[in-house]
Amino acid sequence: MSMDKATVANIARLARIRLNEDELELYAKELSGIMGWIEQLNAVDTGDAEPMSSVVERLLPERADVVTDGGIQEDVLANAPDTAHGYYVVPKVVE
Amino acid sequence: MSGLLIEGSTGTWEVVVGLEVHAQVTSNAKLFSGASAEFGAEPNSQVSLVDAAMPGMLPVINTVCVDQAVKTGLGLNAAINRTSVFARKNYFYADLPQGYQISQYEKPIVGEGVVLVDLPDGSTKEVGIERLHLEQDAGKSLHDQHPSRSYIDLNRSGVALMEIVSKPDLRSGDEAAAYLTKLRAILRYLGTCDGNMEEGSMRCDANVSVRKAGDPLGTRCEIKNVNSIRFVKQAIEYEARRQVEVIEEGGTIVQETRLFDSRQGVTRSMRSKEHAHDYRYFPDPDLLPLVLTEERIETIKASLPELPDAKKQRFMEAYGLSAYDAGVLVAEQETSGFYEQVVTSSGDAKLAANWVITELFGQLNTAGKPIAESPVSAAALGQMIARIKDGTISGRIAKDVFAEMFATGKDADAIIEEKGLRQVSDTGAIEKIIDDVIAANQDKVAEYKAGKDKLFGFFVGQTMKASQGKANPGMVNEMLKAKLG
């Protein structure tokens, strides 16, 4: 499967990445190459194989339902460009 | 039949509705972090570095949130998936610091189930559940605090939600409202969500389409974030009529997201979201698949409480209640518990149901109080009903006694004693009152004897009045009949 420039432009927009015309061309070519490689993988019949999610056999670790964190408003807001009254302040986003 | 049919200029239209309910999981901590999930704290005071999406932070799942989702699945008679997978739903928004929501996509924790919905006409309808999955809530944006800025609070960010998706089995706003009411009751019985729609712990999106009977499904519009059961009904009814109008005027329905404006009772297109529907889901590489053991599921199954349908059935069979009365009493767990205590202390299930539903609910409604704050305890109401049964007071006097109990919090015996309300069942005393009434109304006695039977009620009334309502009504009737011949 080959990727056209319009598809690449759409993916870039969804990911909030600005690409110029030359870059669209470049990434269309690169992504087409990657998709071709995936197509090759897809040719293998994996119908009977369990999807492998990890190379080590282990289960999802779980935590107890106990409040152990939070109460660090200052730390949480420390890197924000702008704050007020304990809130993050960002350019207005209205629906 | 509670389906909404719309008569258009080209024929009759049927409404098809499916609901997506976001229910906040009752838990102490968030789904993937140790920050508190409690409502209403100082902004950004319940945020861990995981919830703020600081680089390098890893999610660790809360075991109770998993159990709560399984419990809810079992309560919805649904299939529990032994393996489920968390996926990233990618989009950009100021209150979503990760740039993606951890959700479940292809493999949710709970599969298909069914809810028995009680419709307003007394019938029931099975509504299919498509799936239930676990996901993170986003933060909260405040747009009205500043002319050009939005304020962001991440306290909700990462709180566990269950998204419960129904099949498109609903056919009207009324059915949708009945489904939500039942779903909320089940969640509250299970203790997996408090069902509080004002605080946003239960939110609803409605997928609405219209079609001519027998046609395939029409194009649907999704109405977002409707925050009360009444508004869900209104929004569906408005939206269905809007769609019929568009189609009959030669237009087509575009699949889109719409918002319900509760002040004007209309839905409006949210154009900004039209483009953003490509969420590029993929399995979250930070989380292994969630595997549930049979043992864990069995343990949760064993902890299930008696749910509304089973309780309603039991109330009808064990207490001889009507389907309607049983339904009213089981709608809230607190009410059904209160009722059963009244049954125990009064020894009369039917009287108990009448008094709880009519008098107690009436007084609570007027006072604007929930049953948990009732000034009359279940034991006190039971004792009062016992006084009706043993003949100490009449049913009529009992209403006054109850009103007094509700106003003062005193028990029935104290009020009966204090106000001298004990029913007079002494033959001699009643006979004397009757004799006085007859003596004072000789003219009426003559009319009665001449065949004016209706006057009997007048004599009963006069006798009861003269006894200040305390004479035993049954005895008054009998003795009057004997005296008047």
Tab-separated table of N, CA and C in Angstrom, chain B residues 203-337:
chain	number	residue	atom	x	y	z
B	203	ARG	N	-22.885	10.480	33.289
B	203	ARG	CA	-23.147	11.377	32.165
B	203	ARG	C	-23.597	10.524	30.977
B	204	CYS	N	-24.347	11.143	30.097
B	204	CYS	CA	-24.961	10.343	29.047
B	204	CYS	C	-24.819	10.984	27.672
B	205	ASP	N	-24.437	10.195	26.675
B	205	ASP	CA	-24.477	10.608	25.276
B	205	ASP	C	-25.563	9.762	24.600
B	206	ALA	N	-26.359	10.390	23.740
B	206	ALA	CA	-27.441	9.648	23.070
B	206	ALA	C	-27.206	9.616	21.566
B	207	ASN	N	-27.259	8.418	20.987
B	207	ASN	CA	-27.204	8.272	19.530
B	207	ASN	C	-28.627	8.136	19.021
B	208	VAL	N	-29.033	9.094	18.195
B	208	VAL	CA	-30.426	9.145	17.756
B	208	VAL	C	-30.499	9.077	16.234
B	209	SER	N	-31.400	8.231	15.722
B	209	SER	CA	-31.686	8.235	14.289
B	209	SER	C	-33.177	7.956	14.099
B	210	VAL	N	-33.662	8.195	12.888
B	210	VAL	CA	-35.069	7.902	12.590
B	210	VAL	C	-35.139	7.038	11.332
B	211	ARG	N	-36.233	6.294	11.204
B	211	ARG	CA	-36.441	5.467	10.018
B	211	ARG	C	-37.924	5.153	9.879
B	212	LYS	N	-38.307	4.780	8.672
B	212	LYS	CA	-39.664	4.268	8.468
B	212	LYS	C	-39.675	2.833	8.981
B	213	ALA	N	-40.789	2.402	9.563
B	213	ALA	CA	-40.867	1.066	10.135
B	213	ALA	C	-40.370	0.022	9.134
B	214	GLY	N	-39.495	-0.863	9.595
B	214	GLY	CA	-39.003	-1.943	8.736
B	214	GLY	C	-37.773	-1.587	7.914
B	215	ASP	N	-37.465	-0.280	7.798
B	215	ASP	CA	-36.276	0.138	7.045
B	215	ASP	C	-35.009	-0.164	7.849
B	216	PRO	N	-33.834	-0.205	7.161
B	216	PRO	CA	-32.580	-0.316	7.927
B	216	PRO	C	-32.339	0.961	8.743
B	217	LEU	N	-31.381	0.894	9.668
B	217	LEU	CA	-31.107	2.042	10.528
B	217	LEU	C	-30.733	3.278	9.715
B	218	GLY	N	-31.230	4.436	10.161
B	218	GLY	CA	-30.879	5.694	9.508
B	218	GLY	C	-29.544	6.212	10.025
B	219	THR	N	-29.067	7.306	9.442
B	219	THR	CA	-27.821	7.925	9.909
B	219	THR	C	-28.073	8.548	11.282
B	220	ARG	N	-27.115	8.336	12.197
B	220	ARG	CA	-27.356	8.816	13.554
B	220	ARG	C	-26.575	10.085	13.859
B	221	CYS	N	-27.113	10.850	14.814
B	221	CYS	CA	-26.373	11.972	15.369
B	221	CYS	C	-26.132	11.656	16.835
B	222	GLU	N	-24.973	12.079	17.334
B	222	GLU	CA	-24.650	11.821	18.725
B	222	GLU	C	-24.846	13.098	19.526
B	223	ILE	N	-25.691	13.029	20.547
B	223	ILE	CA	-25.902	14.195	21.406
B	223	ILE	C	-25.059	13.988	22.655
B	224	LYS	N	-24.148	14.934	22.894
B	224	LYS	CA	-23.125	14.765	23.927
B	224	LYS	C	-23.566	15.265	25.293
B	225	ASN	N	-23.070	14.575	26.323
B	225	ASN	CA	-23.058	15.116	27.677
B	225	ASN	C	-24.358	15.720	28.183
B	226	VAL	N	-25.400	14.941	28.144
B	226	VAL	CA	-26.665	15.423	28.662
B	226	VAL	C	-26.694	15.042	30.141
B	227	ASN	N	-26.946	16.033	31.023
B	227	ASN	CA	-26.667	15.762	32.434
B	227	ASN	C	-27.876	15.558	33.339
B	228	SER	N	-29.023	15.213	32.777
B	228	SER	CA	-30.110	14.747	33.639
B	228	SER	C	-31.009	13.834	32.819
B	229	ILE	N	-31.741	12.970	33.513
B	229	ILE	CA	-32.590	12.007	32.817
B	229	ILE	C	-33.687	12.741	32.044
B	230	ARG	N	-34.193	13.813	32.641
B	230	ARG	CA	-35.248	14.591	31.992
B	230	ARG	C	-34.735	15.214	30.681
B	231	PHE	N	-33.499	15.731	30.723
B	231	PHE	CA	-32.931	16.352	29.528
B	231	PHE	C	-32.667	15.310	28.430
B	232	VAL	N	-32.297	14.100	28.816
B	232	VAL	CA	-32.059	13.055	27.825
B	232	VAL	C	-33.343	12.825	27.026
B	233	LYS	N	-34.450	12.737	27.747
B	233	LYS	CA	-35.746	12.533	27.104
B	233	LYS	C	-36.067	13.704	26.166
B	234	GLN	N	-35.895	14.921	26.679
B	234	GLN	CA	-36.172	16.115	25.867
B	234	GLN	C	-35.285	16.161	24.622
B	235	ALA	N	-33.996	15.902	24.821
B	235	ALA	CA	-33.035	16.004	23.724
B	235	ALA	C	-33.381	15.007	22.619
B	236	ILE	N	-33.750	13.777	23.004
B	236	ILE	CA	-34.084	12.750	22.016
B	236	ILE	C	-35.326	13.149	21.234
B	237	GLU	N	-36.334	13.631	21.946
B	237	GLU	CA	-37.582	13.991	21.266
B	237	GLU	C	-37.360	15.147	20.292
B	238	TYR	N	-36.577	16.147	20.730
B	238	TYR	CA	-36.298	17.269	19.834
B	238	TYR	C	-35.526	16.790	18.604
B	239	GLU	N	-34.468	16.012	18.872
B	239	GLU	CA	-33.566	15.584	17.798
B	239	GLU	C	-34.304	14.720	16.761
B	240	ALA	N	-35.182	13.828	17.234
B	240	ALA	CA	-35.916	12.958	16.304
B	240	ALA	C	-36.807	13.803	15.390
B	241	ARG	N	-37.485	14.791	15.961
B	241	ARG	CA	-38.365	15.645	15.148
B	241	ARG	C	-37.552	16.464	14.160
B	242	ARG	N	-36.377	16.932	14.619
B	242	ARG	CA	-35.509	17.708	13.725
B	242	ARG	C	-35.103	16.859	12.517
B	243	GLN	N	-34.726	15.608	12.784
B	243	GLN	CA	-34.260	14.744	11.692
B	243	GLN	C	-35.377	14.464	10.690
B	244	VAL	N	-36.596	14.203	11.224
B	244	VAL	CA	-37.725	13.947	10.325
B	244	VAL	C	-37.956	15.165	9.424
B	245	GLU	N	-37.891	16.346	10.034
B	245	GLU	CA	-38.101	17.578	9.286
B	245	GLU	C	-37.055	17.729	8.169
B	246	VAL	N	-35.779	17.504	8.524
B	246	VAL	CA	-34.691	17.639	7.542
B	246	VAL	C	-34.924	16.685	6.364
B	247	ILE	N	-35.240	15.413	6.681
B	247	ILE	CA	-35.395	14.412	5.624
B	247	ILE	C	-36.611	14.731	4.746
B	248	GLU	N	-37.709	15.113	5.404
B	248	GLU	CA	-38.932	15.349	4.621
B	248	GLU	C	-38.830	16.601	3.773
B	249	GLU	N	-37.908	17.512	4.158
B	249	GLU	CA	-37.717	18.699	3.314
B	249	GLU	C	-36.683	18.423	2.232
B	250	GLY	N	-36.316	17.149	2.081
B	250	GLY	CA	-35.420	16.771	0.996
B	250	GLY	C	-33.944	16.757	1.366
B	251	GLY	N	-33.632	17.029	2.631
B	251	GLY	CA	-32.232	17.044	3.059
B	251	GLY	C	-31.770	15.657	3.480
B	252	THR	N	-30.493	15.563	3.876
B	252	THR	CA	-29.990	14.306	4.417
B	252	THR	C	-29.372	14.579	5.790
B	253	ILE	N	-29.377	13.549	6.630
B	253	ILE	CA	-28.783	13.669	7.962
B	253	ILE	C	-27.280	13.391	7.842
B	254	VAL	N	-26.489	14.315	8.366
B	254	VAL	CA	-25.045	14.118	8.370
B	254	VAL	C	-24.683	13.568	9.743
B	255	GLN	N	-23.847	12.522	9.732
B	255	GLN	CA	-23.418	11.994	11.028
B	255	GLN	C	-22.552	13.049	11.705
B	256	GLU	N	-22.963	13.483	12.896
B	256	GLU	CA	-22.241	14.561	13.559
B	256	GLU	C	-22.507	14.522	15.063
B	257	THR	N	-21.713	15.307	15.777
B	257	THR	CA	-21.893	15.437	17.218
B	257	THR	C	-22.689	16.702	17.483
B	258	ARG	N	-23.701	16.592	18.351
B	258	ARG	CA	-24.519	17.759	18.662
B	258	ARG	C	-24.572	17.970	20.170
B	259	LEU	N	-24.817	19.213	20.566
B	259	LEU	CA	-24.931	19.531	21.984
B	259	LEU	C	-26.380	19.871	22.298
B	260	PHE	N	-26.855	19.477	23.484
B	260	PHE	CA	-28.215	19.831	23.887
B	260	PHE	C	-28.164	21.116	24.702
B	261	ASP	N	-28.958	22.107	24.276
B	261	ASP	CA	-29.074	23.358	25.020
B	261	ASP	C	-30.318	23.234	25.888
B	262	SER	N	-30.094	23.011	27.207
B	262	SER	CA	-31.237	22.700	28.071
B	262	SER	C	-32.131	23.914	28.297
B	263	ARG	N	-31.585	25.115	28.110
B	263	ARG	CA	-32.419	26.300	28.331
B	263	ARG	C	-33.448	26.467	27.217
B	264	GLN	N	-33.009	26.198	25.984
B	264	GLN	CA	-33.944	26.371	24.865
B	264	GLN	C	-34.554	25.052	24.409
B	265	GLY	N	-34.062	23.950	24.964
B	265	GLY	CA	-34.615	22.647	24.608
B	265	GLY	C	-34.306	22.225	23.182
B	266	VAL	N	-33.172	22.661	22.624
B	266	VAL	CA	-32.808	22.294	21.254
B	266	VAL	C	-31.411	21.655	21.220
B	267	THR	N	-31.101	20.945	20.112
B	267	THR	CA	-29.738	20.430	19.931
B	267	THR	C	-29.060	21.266	18.851
B	268	ARG	N	-27.747	21.437	19.013
B	268	ARG	CA	-26.982	22.239	18.050
B	268	ARG	C	-25.750	21.496	17.605
B	269	SER	N	-25.365	21.714	16.362
B	269	SER	CA	-24.184	21.061	15.818
B	269	SER	C	-22.914	21.578	16.498
B	270	MET	N	-21.982	20.641	16.817
B	270	MET	CA	-20.679	21.040	17.367
B	270	MET	C	-19.678	20.899	16.233
B	271	ARG	N	-19.583	21.902	15.384
B	271	ARG	CA	-18.794	21.755	14.159
B	271	ARG	C	-17.328	21.434	14.417
B	272	SER	N	-16.799	21.994	15.516
B	272	SER	CA	-15.363	21.834	15.771
B	272	SER	C	-14.943	20.373	15.897
B	273	LYS	N	-15.870	19.505	16.278
B	273	LYS	CA	-15.498	18.107	16.503
B	273	LYS	C	-15.552	17.262	15.231
B	274	GLU	N	-16.150	17.820	14.159
B	274	GLU	CA	-16.392	17.020	12.967
B	274	GLU	C	-15.121	16.371	12.430
B	275	HIS	N	-14.034	17.137	12.494
B	275	HIS	CA	-12.800	16.689	11.893
B	275	HIS	C	-12.039	15.692	12.755
B	276	ALA	N	-12.367	15.673	14.046
B	276	ALA	CA	-11.468	15.024	14.999
B	276	ALA	C	-11.820	13.567	15.267
B	277	HIS	N	-12.596	12.942	14.403
B	277	HIS	CA	-13.095	11.619	14.755
B	277	HIS	C	-12.140	10.469	14.511
B	278	ASP	N	-10.934	10.791	14.030
B	278	ASP	CA	-9.957	9.733	13.812
B	278	ASP	C	-9.057	9.639	15.033
B	279	TYR	N	-9.363	8.730	15.934
B	279	TYR	CA	-8.656	8.671	17.209
B	279	TYR	C	-7.396	7.805	17.171
B	280	ARG	N	-7.156	7.128	16.065
B	280	ARG	CA	-5.936	6.315	15.897
B	280	ARG	C	-5.643	5.454	17.131
B	281	TYR	N	-6.633	4.669	17.520
B	281	TYR	CA	-6.457	3.769	18.668
B	281	TYR	C	-5.304	2.802	18.425
B	282	PHE	N	-4.535	2.516	19.464
B	282	PHE	CA	-3.598	1.387	19.398
B	282	PHE	C	-3.365	0.894	20.820
B	283	PRO	N	-2.958	-0.367	20.983
B	283	PRO	CA	-2.784	-0.923	22.331
B	283	PRO	C	-1.745	-0.104	23.108
B	284	ASP	N	-2.059	0.228	24.371
B	284	ASP	CA	-1.141	1.051	25.160
B	284	ASP	C	0.094	0.237	25.527
B	285	PRO	N	1.267	0.659	25.040
B	285	PRO	CA	2.484	-0.123	25.305
B	285	PRO	C	2.908	-0.086	26.772
B	286	ASP	N	2.328	0.817	27.585
B	286	ASP	CA	2.676	0.881	29.003
B	286	ASP	C	1.912	-0.155	29.835
B	287	LEU	N	0.922	-0.804	29.239
B	287	LEU	CA	0.056	-1.692	30.034
B	287	LEU	C	-0.061	-3.068	29.377
B	288	LEU	N	0.195	-4.095	30.161
B	288	LEU	CA	-0.008	-5.466	29.679
B	288	LEU	C	-1.504	-5.749	29.613
B	289	PRO	N	-1.895	-6.776	28.879
B	289	PRO	CA	-3.321	-7.137	28.878
B	289	PRO	C	-3.779	-7.458	30.299
B	290	LEU	N	-5.059	-7.160	30.597
B	290	LEU	CA	-5.633	-7.438	31.909
B	290	LEU	C	-6.247	-8.834	31.868
B	291	VAL	N	-5.691	-9.747	32.667
B	291	VAL	CA	-6.185	-11.125	32.673
B	291	VAL	C	-6.926	-11.377	33.989
B	292	LEU	N	-8.163	-11.860	33.892
B	292	LEU	CA	-8.964	-12.131	35.088
B	292	LEU	C	-9.023	-13.635	35.323
B	293	THR	N	-8.766	-14.049	36.568
B	293	THR	CA	-8.861	-15.476	36.874
B	293	THR	C	-10.311	-15.833	37.188
B	294	GLU	N	-10.653	-17.119	36.984
B	294	GLU	CA	-12.012	-17.586	37.317
B	294	GLU	C	-12.304	-17.325	38.788
B	295	GLU	N	-11.276	-17.547	39.613
B	295	GLU	CA	-11.425	-17.397	41.059
B	295	GLU	C	-11.828	-15.960	41.417
B	296	ARG	N	-11.163	-15.005	40.763
B	296	ARG	CA	-11.467	-13.602	41.045
B	296	ARG	C	-12.909	-13.273	40.659
B	297	ILE	N	-13.323	-13.757	39.500
B	297	ILE	CA	-14.689	-13.487	39.034
B	297	ILE	C	-15.707	-14.138	39.974
B	298	GLU	N	-15.408	-15.370	40.408
B	298	GLU	CA	-16.326	-16.070	41.324
B	298	GLU	C	-16.452	-15.344	42.651
B	299	THR	N	-15.322	-14.835	43.159
B	299	THR	CA	-15.347	-14.101	44.429
B	299	THR	C	-16.234	-12.865	44.308
B	300	ILE	N	-16.109	-12.172	43.181
B	300	ILE	CA	-16.923	-10.969	42.973
B	300	ILE	C	-18.395	-11.355	42.832
B	301	LYS	N	-18.639	-12.441	42.118
B	301	LYS	CA	-20.016	-12.915	41.929
B	301	LYS	C	-20.673	-13.193	43.284
B	302	ALA	N	-19.890	-13.798	44.188
B	302	ALA	CA	-20.419	-14.146	45.510
B	302	ALA	C	-20.743	-12.901	46.335
B	303	SER	N	-20.149	-11.756	45.962
B	303	SER	CA	-20.373	-10.538	46.753
B	303	SER	C	-21.532	-9.705	46.219
B	304	LEU	N	-22.194	-10.162	45.150
B	304	LEU	CA	-23.283	-9.361	44.572
B	304	LEU	C	-24.458	-9.265	45.528
B	305	PRO	N	-25.027	-8.063	45.691
B	305	PRO	CA	-26.224	-7.922	46.530
B	305	PRO	C	-27.470	-8.366	45.757
B	306	GLU	N	-28.588	-8.452	46.443
B	306	GLU	CA	-29.856	-8.700	45.756
B	306	GLU	C	-30.162	-7.466	44.907
B	307	LEU	N	-30.365	-7.641	43.613
B	307	LEU	CA	-30.561	-6.502	42.713
B	307	LEU	C	-32.050	-6.165	42.572
B	308	PRO	N	-32.361	-4.967	42.023
B	308	PRO	CA	-33.757	-4.498	42.008
B	308	PRO	C	-34.775	-5.505	41.459
B	309	ASP	N	-34.447	-6.187	40.338
B	309	ASP	CA	-35.432	-7.110	39.746
B	309	ASP	C	-35.761	-8.264	40.684
B	310	ALA	N	-34.711	-8.838	41.298
B	310	ALA	CA	-34.911	-9.968	42.203
B	310	ALA	C	-35.676	-9.517	43.443
B	311	LYS	N	-35.348	-8.330	43.920
B	311	LYS	CA	-36.005	-7.815	45.119
B	311	LYS	C	-37.482	-7.537	44.842
B	312	LYS	N	-37.756	-6.973	43.668
B	312	LYS	CA	-39.139	-6.674	43.303
B	312	LYS	C	-39.960	-7.971	43.271
B	313	GLN	N	-39.368	-8.996	42.647
B	313	GLN	CA	-40.039	-10.288	42.561
B	313	GLN	C	-40.328	-10.834	43.959
B	314	ARG	N	-39.322	-10.733	44.836
B	314	ARG	CA	-39.481	-11.246	46.198
B	314	ARG	C	-40.565	-10.463	46.952
B	315	PHE	N	-40.586	-9.143	46.782
B	315	PHE	CA	-41.598	-8.326	47.468
B	315	PHE	C	-43.005	-8.730	47.022
B	316	MET	N	-43.138	-9.040	45.710
B	316	MET	CA	-44.453	-9.427	45.204
B	316	MET	C	-44.857	-10.788	45.764
B	317	GLU	N	-43.885	-11.707	45.812
B	317	GLU	CA	-44.218	-13.063	46.259
B	317	GLU	C	-44.342	-13.166	47.777
B	318	ALA	N	-43.361	-12.612	48.492
B	318	ALA	CA	-43.354	-12.782	49.946
B	318	ALA	C	-44.345	-11.850	50.644
B	319	TYR	N	-44.553	-10.656	50.099
B	319	TYR	CA	-45.390	-9.677	50.792
B	319	TYR	C	-46.726	-9.431	50.104
B	320	GLY	N	-46.943	-10.069	48.956
B	320	GLY	CA	-48.211	-9.902	48.259
B	320	GLY	C	-48.419	-8.496	47.703
B	321	LEU	N	-47.343	-7.792	47.374
B	321	LEU	CA	-47.489	-6.430	46.853
B	321	LEU	C	-47.778	-6.449	45.351
B	322	SER	N	-48.393	-5.367	44.863
B	322	SER	CA	-48.602	-5.230	43.423
B	322	SER	C	-47.264	-4.924	42.765
B	323	ALA	N	-47.189	-5.154	41.446
B	323	ALA	CA	-45.946	-4.876	40.723
B	323	ALA	C	-45.576	-3.405	40.868
B	324	TYR	N	-46.606	-2.543	40.849
B	324	TYR	CA	-46.343	-1.110	40.937
B	324	TYR	C	-45.734	-0.749	42.298
B	325	ASP	N	-46.395	-1.190	43.377
B	325	ASP	CA	-45.895	-0.872	44.723
B	325	ASP	C	-44.486	-1.434	44.927
B	326	ALA	N	-44.290	-2.681	44.491
B	326	ALA	CA	-42.970	-3.303	44.656
B	326	ALA	C	-41.930	-2.502	43.888
B	327	GLY	N	-42.284	-2.061	42.681
B	327	GLY	CA	-41.367	-1.282	41.862
B	327	GLY	C	-40.973	0.022	42.529
B	328	VAL	N	-41.953	0.701	43.114
B	328	VAL	CA	-41.679	1.968	43.808
B	328	VAL	C	-40.736	1.731	44.985
B	329	LEU	N	-40.970	0.658	45.726
B	329	LEU	CA	-40.186	0.410	46.943
B	329	LEU	C	-38.757	-0.037	46.651
B	330	VAL	N	-38.517	-0.691	45.511
B	330	VAL	CA	-37.157	-1.164	45.229
B	330	VAL	C	-36.326	-0.187	44.406
B	331	ALA	N	-36.945	0.935	43.974
B	331	ALA	CA	-36.227	1.871	43.110
B	331	ALA	C	-34.936	2.357	43.763
B	332	GLU	N	-34.986	2.575	45.066
B	332	GLU	CA	-33.777	2.954	45.803
B	332	GLU	C	-33.549	1.920	46.902
B	333	GLN	N	-32.270	1.558	47.064
B	333	GLN	CA	-31.934	0.539	48.053
B	333	GLN	C	-32.337	0.972	49.475
B	334	GLU	N	-32.142	2.265	49.785
B	334	GLU	CA	-32.468	2.770	51.122
B	334	GLU	C	-33.955	2.576	51.406
B	335	THR	N	-34.775	2.847	50.384
B	335	THR	CA	-36.223	2.735	50.561
B	335	THR	C	-36.629	1.293	50.829
B	336	SER	N	-36.064	0.371	50.071
B	336	SER	CA	-36.450	-1.029	50.242
B	336	SER	C	-36.008	-1.538	51.615
B	337	GLY	N	-34.847	-1.081	52.069
B	337	GLY	CA	-34.371	-1.479	53.396
B	337	GLY	C	-35.274	-0.932	54.490
